[in-house]
Amino acid sequence: MAKYIFVTGGVTSSLGKGIIAASLAKLLQARGITATIQKFDPYINVDPGTLNPYEHGECYVTEDGAETDLDLGHYERFLNIPTSQANNVTTGRIYQTVINKERAGEFLGKTVQVVPHITDEIKHRMLLLGKDGKYDVVITEIGGTVGDIESLPFVETVRQIQWELPEEDVMVVHLTLIPYLKAAKELKTKPTQHSVRMLSETGVHPDVIVCRTEEPLNDDIKRKIALFCNVKPGAVIEAADASTIYEVPLLMQKEKLDEIVLKKLNIQNYSAPDLTKWNVFLTKLKNPKSTINIGLIGKYIELQDAYKSILESFIHAGAMNEVKVNVVNVHSENITAANVNEQLKGLHGLLVAPGFGNRGIEGKIIAVQYARENKLPFFGICLGMQMAVIEFARNVMGLVQAHSVEMDPNSPDPVINMMEEQKRITMMGGTMRLGSYPCTITKDSLAYSIYGATEINERHRHRYEFNNDYLTAFHEKGMVTSGVNPASGLVEIVELPNHPFFIGVQYHPELKSTVEAPAPLFVHFIAAAKKQAQA
Ligand code: GLN
């Protein structure tokens, strides 16, 4: 059986529970302890797949095709091990399971209630990943803020687990905010005291308090927080603002968070921390030799979280190339044929982002044309790849009305079509082509020079595809389809040989980029942009 750490949050949302959880897991991993992280989200959506990115940011997709919260991306980027469907549970999924059981008569005439039926289902899922011996420690991040009505059943379940399991098998880390009042020149502990009191009223007792703060906490304040919140004096931890999230594991190490955890959970078998690879990455990240400008063409650019994995992949690939990647957000709705030169001036590479629906589509197509004609390194992901196909069809092949049936169902040249298996589907949630699929790469292609392999696996999230009726026509005009799904023949990669770097992929390479294994496509795209900048 694994040991369990729960991470709760108080005072306000957006304190970075996911990063704290991922940093703690990283520190344990660096000591030879196997750890995984899961997130329990209090909303009623069965998964975040149906959520607009403006609501909760990017939808992160796992190997097994689960549409999950973006925090799972952080878990994978930090730990370099894949997560799965089991790592993200919502209230909606819990209720769906319990209601399905009720309809099947499994409760034998009992009244089905929040306690014990909903909490039993939550408990089952909270403990699940720790049961097969794969992990020494399971860290569970509880979404939302303590005191929210909707997270109560989760907190109640943590209470039950804290009560049921031996003391050395479970602990609670509570993350709060210590605001600094400029006028009074003082750090204020009262909000933290209140949030710990609220947590204690539900019966959950925190073992560690992690304090987000803009100013250093002195010993007096730490002692005061410890006293009022009833934790050991050494168990109040400062989480100062960091210049990059990748520094947080080191900050937590300095505060001895890992040592506190090892002691509380009575873990005997561990090694000295080895963060060599992590530190090599951090050093490169902090000492870039030059800066390059990459245009990110999308429609959710007001909200950075909508492209989280792409932005993090730039950071990984930038460090690898020893350059700082300055991401210039360009709203695709603002790009027109008349202003494209102005809009994309000074860029060394262009990434056309994934997305859904009609808004900003023509701007994306104009941006692709600009990159193709001006020999600017181009990288299209999912919708971005589809736009590259449409641009080529319209401007090179002369199919002026070519389109995707997603935007124009009546296009005479539907070069991007709906996948056969999608046509019968009417439900929206979890019904796209999701998760990891194999792709076979042709030798002598840009894709092969990037991956150095003919068989790869990448993750997907889409309904539409390259229309193979047009395959020969595209080949004749010079677009190369260098990657296909071996079973279905679906086109996964397109590229243009007479161009320094022009590639579009139907899948999402950003979902597999981690600190220790940056996505090859990003590494090579940044390298091409670096060359462009030097030229
Ligand atoms: N809307 C497109 C499709 O469903 C692209 C999806 C995406 O970019 N993730 O195929």
PDB file of C-alpha atoms in Angstrom, residues 45-212:
ATOM      1  CA  ASN A  45     -18.711  18.360 -15.771  1.00  0.00           C
ATOM      2  CA  VAL A  46     -17.778  14.700 -16.118  1.00  0.00           C
ATOM      3  CA  ASP A  47     -14.429  15.866 -17.505  1.00  0.00           C
ATOM      4  CA  PRO A  48     -13.068  19.213 -18.711  1.00  0.00           C
ATOM      5  CA  GLY A  49     -13.307  18.128 -22.369  1.00  0.00           C
ATOM      6  CA  THR A  50     -16.514  20.091 -22.933  1.00  0.00           C
ATOM      7  CA  LEU A  51     -15.199  23.254 -21.237  1.00  0.00           C
ATOM      8  CA  ASN A  52     -14.345  26.354 -23.188  1.00  0.00           C
ATOM      9  CA  PRO A  53     -10.608  27.127 -22.720  1.00  0.00           C
ATOM     10  CA  TYR A  54     -11.650  30.517 -21.318  1.00  0.00           C
ATOM     11  CA  GLU A  55     -13.150  28.668 -18.341  1.00  0.00           C
ATOM     12  CA  HIS A  56     -10.339  26.396 -17.170  1.00  0.00           C
ATOM     13  CA  GLY A  57      -7.568  26.854 -19.711  1.00  0.00           C
ATOM     14  CA  GLU A  58      -6.233  24.091 -21.898  1.00  0.00           C
ATOM     15  CA  CYS A  59      -7.709  20.620 -21.876  1.00  0.00           C
ATOM     16  CA  TYR A  60      -4.812  18.225 -21.314  1.00  0.00           C
ATOM     17  CA  VAL A  61      -5.020  14.785 -22.953  1.00  0.00           C
ATOM     18  CA  THR A  62      -3.370  11.696 -21.459  1.00  0.00           C
ATOM     19  CA  GLU A  63      -1.891   8.666 -23.254  1.00  0.00           C
ATOM     20  CA  ASP A  64      -5.093   6.693 -22.647  1.00  0.00           C
ATOM     21  CA  GLY A  65      -7.221   9.471 -24.140  1.00  0.00           C
ATOM     22  CA  ALA A  66      -8.654  11.107 -21.029  1.00  0.00           C
ATOM     23  CA  GLU A  67      -9.498  14.804 -21.362  1.00  0.00           C
ATOM     24  CA  THR A  68      -8.178  16.281 -18.145  1.00  0.00           C
ATOM     25  CA  ASP A  69      -7.305  19.384 -16.152  1.00  0.00           C
ATOM     26  CA  LEU A  70      -4.205  21.288 -17.231  1.00  0.00           C
ATOM     27  CA  ASP A  71      -2.507  20.573 -13.903  1.00  0.00           C
ATOM     28  CA  LEU A  72      -1.926  17.029 -15.148  1.00  0.00           C
ATOM     29  CA  GLY A  73       0.344  18.616 -17.737  1.00  0.00           C
ATOM     30  CA  HIS A  74       2.448  20.066 -14.941  1.00  0.00           C
ATOM     31  CA  TYR A  75       2.589  16.668 -13.244  1.00  0.00           C
ATOM     32  CA  GLU A  76       3.922  15.049 -16.407  1.00  0.00           C
ATOM     33  CA  ARG A  77       6.337  17.863 -17.241  1.00  0.00           C
ATOM     34  CA  PHE A  78       7.849  17.683 -13.755  1.00  0.00           C
ATOM     35  CA  LEU A  79       7.870  13.932 -13.233  1.00  0.00           C
ATOM     36  CA  ASN A  80       8.482  12.757 -16.787  1.00  0.00           C
ATOM     37  CA  ILE A  81       6.025   9.877 -16.301  1.00  0.00           C
ATOM     38  CA  PRO A  82       2.616   9.636 -17.961  1.00  0.00           C
ATOM     39  CA  THR A  83      -0.669  10.111 -16.106  1.00  0.00           C
ATOM     40  CA  SER A  84      -3.956   8.444 -17.039  1.00  0.00           C
ATOM     41  CA  GLN A  85      -7.725   8.628 -16.771  1.00  0.00           C
ATOM     42  CA  ALA A  86      -7.462   7.667 -13.103  1.00  0.00           C
ATOM     43  CA  ASN A  87      -5.391  10.770 -12.287  1.00  0.00           C
ATOM     44  CA  ASN A  88      -8.231  13.251 -12.797  1.00  0.00           C
ATOM     45  CA  VAL A  89     -11.629  12.822 -11.167  1.00  0.00           C
ATOM     46  CA  THR A  90     -14.479  15.340 -11.101  1.00  0.00           C
ATOM     47  CA  THR A  91     -17.597  15.518  -8.959  1.00  0.00           C
ATOM     48  CA  GLY A  92     -19.517  14.892 -12.175  1.00  0.00           C
ATOM     49  CA  ARG A  93     -17.760  11.584 -12.739  1.00  0.00           C
ATOM     50  CA  ILE A  94     -18.315  10.517  -9.136  1.00  0.00           C
ATOM     51  CA  TYR A  95     -22.055  11.244  -9.337  1.00  0.00           C
ATOM     52  CA  GLN A  96     -22.317   9.620 -12.762  1.00  0.00           C
ATOM     53  CA  THR A  97     -20.824   6.411 -11.360  1.00  0.00           C
ATOM     54  CA  VAL A  98     -23.039   6.407  -8.261  1.00  0.00           C
ATOM     55  CA  ILE A  99     -26.196   7.212 -10.247  1.00  0.00           C
ATOM     56  CA  ASN A 100     -25.428   4.465 -12.780  1.00  0.00           C
ATOM     57  CA  LYS A 101     -25.069   2.005  -9.884  1.00  0.00           C
ATOM     58  CA  GLU A 102     -28.362   3.209  -8.411  1.00  0.00           C
ATOM     59  CA  ARG A 103     -30.123   2.683 -11.751  1.00  0.00           C
ATOM     60  CA  ALA A 104     -28.655  -0.793 -11.930  1.00  0.00           C
ATOM     61  CA  GLY A 105     -30.159  -1.557  -8.541  1.00  0.00           C
ATOM     62  CA  GLU A 106     -26.826  -2.068  -6.848  1.00  0.00           C
ATOM     63  CA  PHE A 107     -27.779  -0.271  -3.652  1.00  0.00           C
ATOM     64  CA  LEU A 108     -30.523  -2.819  -2.870  1.00  0.00           C
ATOM     65  CA  GLY A 109     -33.245  -0.394  -1.871  1.00  0.00           C
ATOM     66  CA  LYS A 110     -31.066   1.854   0.297  1.00  0.00           C
ATOM     67  CA  THR A 111     -31.414   5.650   0.239  1.00  0.00           C
ATOM     68  CA  VAL A 112     -28.400   6.851  -1.749  1.00  0.00           C
ATOM     69  CA  GLN A 113     -26.704   9.743   0.067  1.00  0.00           C
ATOM     70  CA  VAL A 114     -23.667  12.013  -0.078  1.00  0.00           C
ATOM     71  CA  VAL A 115     -22.322  10.291   3.031  1.00  0.00           C
ATOM     72  CA  PRO A 116     -21.597   7.401   2.682  1.00  0.00           C
ATOM     73  CA  HIS A 117     -22.292   6.655  -0.994  1.00  0.00           C
ATOM     74  CA  ILE A 118     -20.708   9.635  -2.699  1.00  0.00           C
ATOM     75  CA  THR A 119     -17.833   9.767  -0.206  1.00  0.00           C
ATOM     76  CA  ASP A 120     -17.278   5.996  -0.590  1.00  0.00           C
ATOM     77  CA  GLU A 121     -16.918   6.432  -4.327  1.00  0.00           C
ATOM     78  CA  ILE A 122     -14.521   9.371  -3.801  1.00  0.00           C
ATOM     79  CA  LYS A 123     -12.512   7.320  -1.306  1.00  0.00           C
ATOM     80  CA  HIS A 124     -12.319   4.377  -3.677  1.00  0.00           C
ATOM     81  CA  ARG A 125     -10.888   6.645  -6.361  1.00  0.00           C
ATOM     82  CA  MET A 126      -8.564   8.550  -4.019  1.00  0.00           C
ATOM     83  CA  LEU A 127      -6.937   5.318  -2.852  1.00  0.00           C
ATOM     84  CA  LEU A 128      -7.020   3.492  -6.207  1.00  0.00           C
ATOM     85  CA  LEU A 129      -3.635   4.498  -7.665  1.00  0.00           C
ATOM     86  CA  GLY A 130      -1.901   3.460  -4.458  1.00  0.00           C
ATOM     87  CA  LYS A 131      -3.211  -0.094  -4.525  1.00  0.00           C
ATOM     88  CA  ASP A 132      -1.206  -1.907  -7.179  1.00  0.00           C
ATOM     89  CA  GLY A 133       2.216  -1.374  -5.631  1.00  0.00           C
ATOM     90  CA  LYS A 134       3.399   0.875  -8.457  1.00  0.00           C
ATOM     91  CA  TYR A 135       3.802   3.957  -6.268  1.00  0.00           C
ATOM     92  CA  ASP A 136       5.292   4.579  -2.832  1.00  0.00           C
ATOM     93  CA  VAL A 137       3.422   7.869  -2.525  1.00  0.00           C
ATOM     94  CA  VAL A 138       0.203   9.169  -4.079  1.00  0.00           C
ATOM     95  CA  ILE A 139      -0.276  12.929  -3.938  1.00  0.00           C
ATOM     96  CA  THR A 140      -3.839  14.176  -4.334  1.00  0.00           C
ATOM     97  CA  GLU A 141      -4.541  17.776  -5.187  1.00  0.00           C
ATOM     98  CA  ILE A 142      -8.018  18.887  -4.133  1.00  0.00           C
ATOM     99  CA  GLY A 143      -9.293  21.497  -6.601  1.00  0.00           C
ATOM    100  CA  GLY A 144     -11.007  24.657  -5.384  1.00  0.00           C
ATOM    101  CA  THR A 145     -10.613  26.437  -2.078  1.00  0.00           C
ATOM    102  CA  VAL A 146     -11.431  25.124   1.406  1.00  0.00           C
ATOM    103  CA  GLY A 147     -14.826  26.490   2.408  1.00  0.00           C
ATOM    104  CA  ASP A 148     -16.369  26.138  -1.072  1.00  0.00           C
ATOM    105  CA  ILE A 149     -19.704  24.325  -0.912  1.00  0.00           C
ATOM    106  CA  GLU A 150     -18.777  22.119  -3.849  1.00  0.00           C
ATOM    107  CA  SER A 151     -15.515  20.761  -2.474  1.00  0.00           C
ATOM    108  CA  LEU A 152     -17.031  19.663   0.867  1.00  0.00           C
ATOM    109  CA  PRO A 153     -17.515  15.981  -0.069  1.00  0.00           C
ATOM    110  CA  PHE A 154     -13.833  15.788  -1.075  1.00  0.00           C
ATOM    111  CA  VAL A 155     -12.676  17.355   2.181  1.00  0.00           C
ATOM    112  CA  GLU A 156     -15.000  15.070   4.170  1.00  0.00           C
ATOM    113  CA  THR A 157     -13.447  12.071   2.395  1.00  0.00           C
ATOM    114  CA  VAL A 158      -9.948  13.296   3.271  1.00  0.00           C
ATOM    115  CA  ARG A 159     -11.156  13.442   6.884  1.00  0.00           C
ATOM    116  CA  GLN A 160     -12.336   9.824   6.705  1.00  0.00           C
ATOM    117  CA  ILE A 161      -9.053   8.689   5.170  1.00  0.00           C
ATOM    118  CA  GLN A 162      -7.052  10.612   7.791  1.00  0.00           C
ATOM    119  CA  TRP A 163      -9.136   8.880  10.458  1.00  0.00           C
ATOM    120  CA  GLU A 164      -8.996   5.390   8.933  1.00  0.00           C
ATOM    121  CA  LEU A 165      -5.363   5.007   7.864  1.00  0.00           C
ATOM    122  CA  PRO A 166      -2.417   4.718  10.259  1.00  0.00           C
ATOM    123  CA  GLU A 167      -1.010   8.116  11.142  1.00  0.00           C
ATOM    124  CA  GLU A 168       2.219   7.483   9.266  1.00  0.00           C
ATOM    125  CA  ASP A 169       0.386   6.708   6.022  1.00  0.00           C
ATOM    126  CA  VAL A 170      -1.399   9.979   5.416  1.00  0.00           C
ATOM    127  CA  MET A 171      -0.675  13.664   5.649  1.00  0.00           C
ATOM    128  CA  VAL A 172      -2.269  16.945   4.617  1.00  0.00           C
ATOM    129  CA  VAL A 173      -0.418  19.907   3.143  1.00  0.00           C
ATOM    130  CA  HIS A 174      -2.419  23.138   3.170  1.00  0.00           C
ATOM    131  CA  LEU A 175      -1.433  25.961   0.814  1.00  0.00           C
ATOM    132  CA  THR A 176      -2.411  29.492   1.771  1.00  0.00           C
ATOM    133  CA  LEU A 177      -1.610  33.117   1.068  1.00  0.00           C
ATOM    134  CA  ILE A 178       0.138  35.521   3.443  1.00  0.00           C
ATOM    135  CA  PRO A 179      -0.724  38.941   2.022  1.00  0.00           C
ATOM    136  CA  TYR A 180       1.662  41.865   2.485  1.00  0.00           C
ATOM    137  CA  LEU A 181      -0.020  45.154   3.357  1.00  0.00           C
ATOM    138  CA  LYS A 182       2.124  47.877   1.869  1.00  0.00           C
ATOM    139  CA  ALA A 183       0.601  50.680   3.957  1.00  0.00           C
ATOM    140  CA  ALA A 184       1.268  48.838   7.210  1.00  0.00           C
ATOM    141  CA  LYS A 185       4.504  47.251   5.874  1.00  0.00           C
ATOM    142  CA  GLU A 186       3.281  44.030   7.397  1.00  0.00           C
ATOM    143  CA  LEU A 187       2.628  40.428   6.435  1.00  0.00           C
ATOM    144  CA  LYS A 188      -0.835  39.344   7.561  1.00  0.00           C
ATOM    145  CA  THR A 189      -1.497  35.864   8.923  1.00  0.00           C
ATOM    146  CA  LYS A 190      -5.208  36.216   9.734  1.00  0.00           C
ATOM    147  CA  PRO A 191      -6.558  34.879   6.387  1.00  0.00           C
ATOM    148  CA  THR A 192      -4.380  31.801   6.883  1.00  0.00           C
ATOM    149  CA  GLN A 193      -5.627  31.322  10.431  1.00  0.00           C
ATOM    150  CA  HIS A 194      -9.222  31.525   9.167  1.00  0.00           C
ATOM    151  CA  SER A 195      -8.691  29.074   6.373  1.00  0.00           C
ATOM    152  CA  VAL A 196      -7.001  26.547   8.673  1.00  0.00           C
ATOM    153  CA  ARG A 197      -9.842  26.970  11.159  1.00  0.00           C
ATOM    154  CA  MET A 198     -12.322  26.263   8.364  1.00  0.00           C
ATOM    155  CA  LEU A 199     -10.391  23.156   7.396  1.00  0.00           C
ATOM    156  CA  SER A 200     -10.243  22.037  11.044  1.00  0.00           C
ATOM    157  CA  GLU A 201     -14.011  22.527  11.443  1.00  0.00           C
ATOM    158  CA  THR A 202     -14.504  19.848   8.795  1.00  0.00           C
ATOM    159  CA  GLY A 203     -12.275  17.592  10.887  1.00  0.00           C
ATOM    160  CA  VAL A 204      -9.196  17.701   8.662  1.00  0.00           C
ATOM    161  CA  HIS A 205      -5.994  18.662  10.383  1.00  0.00           C
ATOM    162  CA  PRO A 206      -3.106  19.983   8.252  1.00  0.00           C
ATOM    163  CA  ASP A 207       0.424  18.700   8.947  1.00  0.00           C
ATOM    164  CA  VAL A 208       2.213  21.326   6.885  1.00  0.00           C
ATOM    165  CA  ILE A 209       1.251  24.878   5.975  1.00  0.00           C
ATOM    166  CA  VAL A 210       2.811  26.196   2.784  1.00  0.00           C
ATOM    167  CA  CYS A 211       2.581  29.972   2.621  1.00  0.00           C
ATOM    168  CA  ARG A 212       2.611  31.825  -0.678  1.00  0.00           C
TER     169      ARG A 212
END
